[in-house]
PDB file of C-alpha atoms and ligand atoms in Angstrom:
ATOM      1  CA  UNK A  30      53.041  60.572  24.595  1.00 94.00           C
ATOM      2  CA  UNK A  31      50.212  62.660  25.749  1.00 97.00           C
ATOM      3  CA  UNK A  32      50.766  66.354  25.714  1.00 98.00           C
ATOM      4  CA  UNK A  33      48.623  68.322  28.529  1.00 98.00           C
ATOM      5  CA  UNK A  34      48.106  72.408  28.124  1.00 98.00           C
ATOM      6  CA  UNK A  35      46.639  73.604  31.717  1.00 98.00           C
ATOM      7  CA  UNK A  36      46.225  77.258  32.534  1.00 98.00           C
ATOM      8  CA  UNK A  37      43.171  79.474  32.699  1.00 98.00           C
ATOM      9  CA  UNK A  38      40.834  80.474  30.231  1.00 98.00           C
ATOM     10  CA  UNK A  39      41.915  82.512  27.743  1.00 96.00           C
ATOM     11  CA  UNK A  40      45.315  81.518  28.368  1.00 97.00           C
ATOM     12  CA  UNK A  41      45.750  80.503  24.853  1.00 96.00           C
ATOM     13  CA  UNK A  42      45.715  76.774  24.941  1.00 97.00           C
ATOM     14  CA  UNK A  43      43.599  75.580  22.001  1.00 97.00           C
ATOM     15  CA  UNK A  44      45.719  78.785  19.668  1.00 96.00           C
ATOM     16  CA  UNK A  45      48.858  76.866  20.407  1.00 97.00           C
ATOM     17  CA  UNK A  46      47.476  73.331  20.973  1.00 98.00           C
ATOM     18  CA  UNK A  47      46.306  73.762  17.240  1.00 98.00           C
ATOM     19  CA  UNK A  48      49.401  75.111  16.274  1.00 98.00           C
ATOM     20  CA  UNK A  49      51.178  72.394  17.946  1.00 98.00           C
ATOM     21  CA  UNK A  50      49.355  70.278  15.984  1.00 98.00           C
ATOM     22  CA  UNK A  51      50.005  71.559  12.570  1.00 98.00           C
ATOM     23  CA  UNK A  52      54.133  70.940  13.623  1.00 97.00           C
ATOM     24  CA  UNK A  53      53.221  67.573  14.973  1.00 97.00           C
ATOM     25  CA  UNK A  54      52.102  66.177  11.414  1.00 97.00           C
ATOM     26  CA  UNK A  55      54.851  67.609   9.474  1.00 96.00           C
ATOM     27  CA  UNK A  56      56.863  65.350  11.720  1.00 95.00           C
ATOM     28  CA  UNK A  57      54.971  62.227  10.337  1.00 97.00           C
ATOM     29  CA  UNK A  58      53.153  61.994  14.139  1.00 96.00           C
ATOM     30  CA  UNK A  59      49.088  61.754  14.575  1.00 98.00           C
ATOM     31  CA  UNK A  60      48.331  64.846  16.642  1.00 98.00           C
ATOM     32  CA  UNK A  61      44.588  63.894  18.266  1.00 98.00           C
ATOM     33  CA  UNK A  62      43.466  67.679  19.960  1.00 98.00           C
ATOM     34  CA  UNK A  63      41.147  66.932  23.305  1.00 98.00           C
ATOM     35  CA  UNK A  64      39.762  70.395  23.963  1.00 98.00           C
ATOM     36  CA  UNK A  65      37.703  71.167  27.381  1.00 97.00           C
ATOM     37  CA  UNK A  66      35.101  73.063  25.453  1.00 97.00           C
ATOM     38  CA  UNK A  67      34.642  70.716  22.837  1.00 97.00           C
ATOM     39  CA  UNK A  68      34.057  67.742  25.543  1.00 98.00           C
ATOM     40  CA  UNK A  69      31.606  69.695  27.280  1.00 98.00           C
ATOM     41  CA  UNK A  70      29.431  70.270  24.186  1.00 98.00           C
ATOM     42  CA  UNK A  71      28.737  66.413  24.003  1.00 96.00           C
ATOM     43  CA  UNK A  72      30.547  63.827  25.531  1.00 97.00           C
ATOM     44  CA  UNK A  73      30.411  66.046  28.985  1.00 98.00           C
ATOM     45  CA  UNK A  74      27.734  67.738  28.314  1.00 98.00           C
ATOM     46  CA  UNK A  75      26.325  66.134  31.953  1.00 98.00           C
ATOM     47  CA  UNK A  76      29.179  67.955  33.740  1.00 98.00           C
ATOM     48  CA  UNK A  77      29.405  71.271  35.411  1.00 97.00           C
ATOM     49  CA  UNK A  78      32.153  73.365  37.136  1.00 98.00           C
ATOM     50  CA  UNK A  79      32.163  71.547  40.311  1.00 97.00           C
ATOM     51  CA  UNK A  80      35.230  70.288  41.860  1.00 97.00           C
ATOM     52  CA  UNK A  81      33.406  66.711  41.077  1.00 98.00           C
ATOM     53  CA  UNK A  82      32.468  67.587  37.603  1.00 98.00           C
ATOM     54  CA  UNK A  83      35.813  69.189  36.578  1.00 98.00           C
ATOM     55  CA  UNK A  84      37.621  66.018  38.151  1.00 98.00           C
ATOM     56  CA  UNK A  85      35.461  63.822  36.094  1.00 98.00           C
ATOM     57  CA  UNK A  86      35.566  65.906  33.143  1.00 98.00           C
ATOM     58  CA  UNK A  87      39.721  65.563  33.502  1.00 98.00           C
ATOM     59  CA  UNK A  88      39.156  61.799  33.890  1.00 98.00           C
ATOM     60  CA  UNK A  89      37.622  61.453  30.734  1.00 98.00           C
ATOM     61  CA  UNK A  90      39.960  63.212  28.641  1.00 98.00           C
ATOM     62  CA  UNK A  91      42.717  61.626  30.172  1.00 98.00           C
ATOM     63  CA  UNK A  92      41.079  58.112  29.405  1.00 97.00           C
ATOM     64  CA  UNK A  93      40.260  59.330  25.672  1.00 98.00           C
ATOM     65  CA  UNK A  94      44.432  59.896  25.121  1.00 98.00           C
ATOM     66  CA  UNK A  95      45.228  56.514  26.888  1.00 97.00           C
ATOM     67  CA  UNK A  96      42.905  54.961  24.100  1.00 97.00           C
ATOM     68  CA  UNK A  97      44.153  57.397  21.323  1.00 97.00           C
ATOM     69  CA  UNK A  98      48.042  56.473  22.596  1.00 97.00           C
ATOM     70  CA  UNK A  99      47.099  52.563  21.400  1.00 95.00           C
ATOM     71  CA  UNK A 100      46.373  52.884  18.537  1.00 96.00           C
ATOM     72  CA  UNK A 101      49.369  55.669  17.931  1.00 97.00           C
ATOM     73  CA  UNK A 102      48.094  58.916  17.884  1.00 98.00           C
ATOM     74  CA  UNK A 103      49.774  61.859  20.099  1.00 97.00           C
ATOM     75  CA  UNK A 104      47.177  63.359  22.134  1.00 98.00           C
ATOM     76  CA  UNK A 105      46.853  66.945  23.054  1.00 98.00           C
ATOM     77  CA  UNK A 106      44.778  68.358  25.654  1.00 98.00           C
ATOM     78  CA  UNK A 107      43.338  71.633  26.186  1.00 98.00           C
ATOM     79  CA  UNK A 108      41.665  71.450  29.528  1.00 98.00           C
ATOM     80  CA  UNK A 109      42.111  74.502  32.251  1.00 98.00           C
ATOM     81  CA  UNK A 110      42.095  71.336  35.120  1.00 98.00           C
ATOM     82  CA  UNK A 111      42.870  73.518  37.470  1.00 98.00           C
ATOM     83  CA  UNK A 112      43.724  71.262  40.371  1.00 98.00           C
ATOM     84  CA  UNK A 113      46.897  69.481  40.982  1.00 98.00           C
ATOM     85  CA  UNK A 114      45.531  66.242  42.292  1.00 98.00           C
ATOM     86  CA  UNK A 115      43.379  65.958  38.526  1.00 97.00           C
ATOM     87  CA  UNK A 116      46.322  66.591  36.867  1.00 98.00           C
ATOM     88  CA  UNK A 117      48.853  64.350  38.799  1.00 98.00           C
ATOM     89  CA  UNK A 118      46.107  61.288  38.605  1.00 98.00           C
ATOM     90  CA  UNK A 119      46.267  61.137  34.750  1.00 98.00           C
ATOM     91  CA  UNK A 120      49.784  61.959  34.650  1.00 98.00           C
ATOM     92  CA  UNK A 121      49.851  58.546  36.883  1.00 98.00           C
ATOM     93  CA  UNK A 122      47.249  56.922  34.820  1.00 97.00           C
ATOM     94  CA  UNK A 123      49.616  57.182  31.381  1.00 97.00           C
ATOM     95  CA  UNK A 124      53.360  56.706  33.466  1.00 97.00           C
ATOM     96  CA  UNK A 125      52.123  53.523  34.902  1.00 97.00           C
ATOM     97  CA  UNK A 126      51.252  52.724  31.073  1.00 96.00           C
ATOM     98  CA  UNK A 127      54.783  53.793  29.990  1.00 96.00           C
ATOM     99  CA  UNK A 128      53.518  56.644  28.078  1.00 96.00           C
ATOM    100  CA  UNK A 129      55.209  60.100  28.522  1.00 95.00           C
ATOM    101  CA  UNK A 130      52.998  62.671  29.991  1.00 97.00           C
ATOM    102  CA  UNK A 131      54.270  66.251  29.110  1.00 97.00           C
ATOM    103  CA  UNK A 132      52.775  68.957  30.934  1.00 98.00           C
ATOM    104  CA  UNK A 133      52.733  72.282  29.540  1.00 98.00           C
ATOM    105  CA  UNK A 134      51.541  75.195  31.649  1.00 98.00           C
ATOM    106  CA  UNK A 135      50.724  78.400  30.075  1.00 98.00           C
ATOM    107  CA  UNK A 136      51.384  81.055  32.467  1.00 97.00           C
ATOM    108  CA  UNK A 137      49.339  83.947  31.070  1.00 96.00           C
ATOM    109  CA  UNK A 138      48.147  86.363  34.443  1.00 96.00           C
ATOM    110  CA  UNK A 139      44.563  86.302  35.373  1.00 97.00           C
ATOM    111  CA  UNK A 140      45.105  90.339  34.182  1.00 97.00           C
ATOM    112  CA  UNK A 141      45.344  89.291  30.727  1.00 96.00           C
ATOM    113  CA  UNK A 142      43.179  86.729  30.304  1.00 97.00           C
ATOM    114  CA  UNK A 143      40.300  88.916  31.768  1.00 97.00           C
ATOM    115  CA  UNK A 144      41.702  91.921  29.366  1.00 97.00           C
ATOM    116  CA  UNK A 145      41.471  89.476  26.420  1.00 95.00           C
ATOM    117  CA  UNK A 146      38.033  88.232  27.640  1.00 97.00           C
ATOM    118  CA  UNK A 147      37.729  86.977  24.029  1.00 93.00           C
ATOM    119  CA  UNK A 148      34.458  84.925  25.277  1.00 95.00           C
ATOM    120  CA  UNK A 149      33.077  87.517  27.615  1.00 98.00           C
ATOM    121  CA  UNK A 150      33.017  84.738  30.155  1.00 98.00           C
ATOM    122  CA  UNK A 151      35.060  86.964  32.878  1.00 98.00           C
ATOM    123  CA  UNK A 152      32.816  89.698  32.330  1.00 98.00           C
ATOM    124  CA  UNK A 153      29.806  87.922  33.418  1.00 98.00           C
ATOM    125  CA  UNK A 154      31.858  85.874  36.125  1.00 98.00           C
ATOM    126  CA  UNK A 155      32.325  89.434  38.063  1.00 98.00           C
ATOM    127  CA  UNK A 156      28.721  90.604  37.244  1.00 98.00           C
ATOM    128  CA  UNK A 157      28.324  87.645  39.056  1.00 97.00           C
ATOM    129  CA  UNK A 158      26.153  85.863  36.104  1.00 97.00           C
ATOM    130  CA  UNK A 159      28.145  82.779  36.047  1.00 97.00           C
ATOM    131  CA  UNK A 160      29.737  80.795  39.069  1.00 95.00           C
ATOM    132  CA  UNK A 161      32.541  78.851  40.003  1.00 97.00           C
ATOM    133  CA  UNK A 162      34.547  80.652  37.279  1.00 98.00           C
ATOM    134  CA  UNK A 163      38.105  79.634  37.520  1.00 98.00           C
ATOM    135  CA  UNK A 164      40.393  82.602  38.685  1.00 98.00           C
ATOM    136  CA  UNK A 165      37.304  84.311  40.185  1.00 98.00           C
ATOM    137  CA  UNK A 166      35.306  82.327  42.362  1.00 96.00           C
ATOM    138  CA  UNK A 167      37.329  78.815  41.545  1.00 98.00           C
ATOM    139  CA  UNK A 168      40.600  77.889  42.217  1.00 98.00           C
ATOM    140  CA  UNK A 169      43.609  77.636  40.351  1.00 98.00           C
ATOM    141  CA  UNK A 170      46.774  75.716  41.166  1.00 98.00           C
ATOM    142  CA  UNK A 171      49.865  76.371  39.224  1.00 98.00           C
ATOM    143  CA  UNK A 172      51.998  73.162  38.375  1.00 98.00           C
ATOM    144  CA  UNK A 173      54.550  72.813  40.495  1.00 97.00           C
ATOM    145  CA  UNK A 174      57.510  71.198  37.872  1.00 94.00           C
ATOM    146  CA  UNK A 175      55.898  71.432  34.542  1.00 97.00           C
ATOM    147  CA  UNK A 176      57.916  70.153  31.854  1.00 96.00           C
ATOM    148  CA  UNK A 177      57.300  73.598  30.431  1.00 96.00           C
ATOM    149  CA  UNK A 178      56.268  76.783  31.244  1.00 96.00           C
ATOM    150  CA  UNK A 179      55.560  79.772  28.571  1.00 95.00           C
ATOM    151  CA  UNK A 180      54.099  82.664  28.818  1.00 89.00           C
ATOM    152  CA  UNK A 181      52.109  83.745  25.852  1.00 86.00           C
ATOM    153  CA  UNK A 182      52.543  87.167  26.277  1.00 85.00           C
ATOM    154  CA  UNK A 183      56.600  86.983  26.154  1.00 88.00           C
ATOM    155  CA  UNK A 184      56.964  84.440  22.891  1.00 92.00           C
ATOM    156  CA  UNK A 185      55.630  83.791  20.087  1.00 94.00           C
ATOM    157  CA  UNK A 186      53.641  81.114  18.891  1.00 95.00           C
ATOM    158  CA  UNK A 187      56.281  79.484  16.805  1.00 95.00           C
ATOM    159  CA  UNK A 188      59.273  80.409  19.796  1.00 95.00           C
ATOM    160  CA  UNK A 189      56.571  78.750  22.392  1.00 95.00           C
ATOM    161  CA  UNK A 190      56.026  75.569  19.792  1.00 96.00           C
ATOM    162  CA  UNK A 191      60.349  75.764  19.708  1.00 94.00           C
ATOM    163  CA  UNK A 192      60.314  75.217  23.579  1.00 93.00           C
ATOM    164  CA  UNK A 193      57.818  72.777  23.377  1.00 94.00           C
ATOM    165  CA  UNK A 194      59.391  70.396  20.751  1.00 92.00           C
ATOM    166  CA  UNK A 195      62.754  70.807  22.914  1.00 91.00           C
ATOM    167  CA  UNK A 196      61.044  69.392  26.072  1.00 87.00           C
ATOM    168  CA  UNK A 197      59.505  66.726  23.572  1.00 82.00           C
ATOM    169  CA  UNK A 198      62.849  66.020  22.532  1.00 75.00           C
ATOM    170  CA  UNK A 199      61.998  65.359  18.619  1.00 59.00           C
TER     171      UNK A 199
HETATM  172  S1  ADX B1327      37.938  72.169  33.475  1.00 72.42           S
HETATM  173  O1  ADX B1327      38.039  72.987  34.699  1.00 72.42           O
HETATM  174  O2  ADX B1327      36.956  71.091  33.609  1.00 72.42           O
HETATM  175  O3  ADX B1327      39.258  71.665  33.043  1.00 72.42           O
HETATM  176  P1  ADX B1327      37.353  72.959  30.777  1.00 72.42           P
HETATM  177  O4  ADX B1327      38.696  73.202  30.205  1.00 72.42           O
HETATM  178  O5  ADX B1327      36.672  71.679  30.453  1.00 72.42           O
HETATM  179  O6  ADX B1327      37.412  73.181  32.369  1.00 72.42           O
HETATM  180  O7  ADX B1327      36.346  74.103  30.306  1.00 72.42           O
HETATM  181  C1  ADX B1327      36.730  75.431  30.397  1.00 72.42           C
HETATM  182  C2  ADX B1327      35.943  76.306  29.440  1.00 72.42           C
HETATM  183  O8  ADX B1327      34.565  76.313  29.790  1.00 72.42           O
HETATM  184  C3  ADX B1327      36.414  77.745  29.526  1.00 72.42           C
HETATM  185  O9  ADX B1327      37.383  78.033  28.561  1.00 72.42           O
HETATM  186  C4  ADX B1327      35.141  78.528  29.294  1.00 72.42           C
HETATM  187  O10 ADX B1327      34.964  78.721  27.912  1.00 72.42           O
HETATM  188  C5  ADX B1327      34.050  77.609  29.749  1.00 72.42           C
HETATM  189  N1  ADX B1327      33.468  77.905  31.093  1.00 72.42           N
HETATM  190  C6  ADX B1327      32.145  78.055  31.345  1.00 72.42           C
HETATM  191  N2  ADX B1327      31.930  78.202  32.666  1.00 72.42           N
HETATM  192  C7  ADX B1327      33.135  78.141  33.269  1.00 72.42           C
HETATM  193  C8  ADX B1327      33.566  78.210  34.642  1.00 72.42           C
HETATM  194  N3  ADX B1327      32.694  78.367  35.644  1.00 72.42           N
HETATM  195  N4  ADX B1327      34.897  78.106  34.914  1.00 72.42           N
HETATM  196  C9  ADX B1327      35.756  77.960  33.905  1.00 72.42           C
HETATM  197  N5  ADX B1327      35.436  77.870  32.597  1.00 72.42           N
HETATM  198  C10 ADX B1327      34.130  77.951  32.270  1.00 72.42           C
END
């Protein structure tokens, strides 16, 4: 199984992908967390925010959980991949392997995420000091039939991990 968190920055996927985590092990499983930021300080450090370099960046995260699924770990990745196409490709790339993809898309409004700001990113995307920031100058495209759906802002972090371990079906 790989388990996929898309949705802006600040959205709150690497709070509840490590979260996840945590309730993955006390089920005996071997949680392996991909995060976007994390890839970008090494392994794609090469990359930008381009369409190309996000698609690549997606590519490589997605090929990282196929390798992790082998040898039995559960993969969880924390990438905004904000394009369907990326998404849908290494959904592909793991179905055609037999290996559940889960797709979990947190919903949280641009609003909040740019009230939260907790990196100061969105500040300096409108003062125009970075580019191609996603949800200002970059697109974002909503799944269209996630397996799930939460919205940070409504649940908590143990209700959202609840509705994630139900689409899971542990
Ligand atoms: S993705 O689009 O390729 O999936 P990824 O998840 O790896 O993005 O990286 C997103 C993180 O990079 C954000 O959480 C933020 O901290 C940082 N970042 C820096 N510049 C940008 C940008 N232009 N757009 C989005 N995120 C950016």
């Amino acid at each position: 199984m790989i388990i996929w968190f898309t949705g802006l920055s600040g959205a709150g996927k690497s709070t509840l992908a490590q979260a996840l985590a945590g309730r993955l092990l006390e089920r005996g499983m071997k949680p392996l967390l991909i995060d976007g930021d994390a890839l970008r300080e090494e392994l794609c450090k090469d990359l930008n925010f381009s369409r190309e370099s996000r698609a690549e960046n997606i590519r490589r995260a997605g090929a990282i959980a196929l390798i992790a699924e082998r040898s039995g770990s559960t993969s969880i990745c924390t990438l905004i991949s904000p394009l369907r196409i990326e998404r849908d490709l290494v959904r592909t790339m793991a179905e055609s392997k037999g290996i559940c993809f889960v797709e979990i898309y947190l919903c949280t409004p641009l609003s909040v995420c740019e009230n939260r700001d907790t990196k100061g990113l969105y500040k300096k995307a409108r003062a125009g000091m970075i580019n191609q920031f996603t949800g200002i100058d970059s697109p974002y495209e909503p799944p269209i039939d996630p397996e799930v759906e939460l919205s940070t802002e409504r649940f908590t972090i143990e209700e959202c991990l609840d509705l994630i371990e139900e689409s899971m079906a542990l």
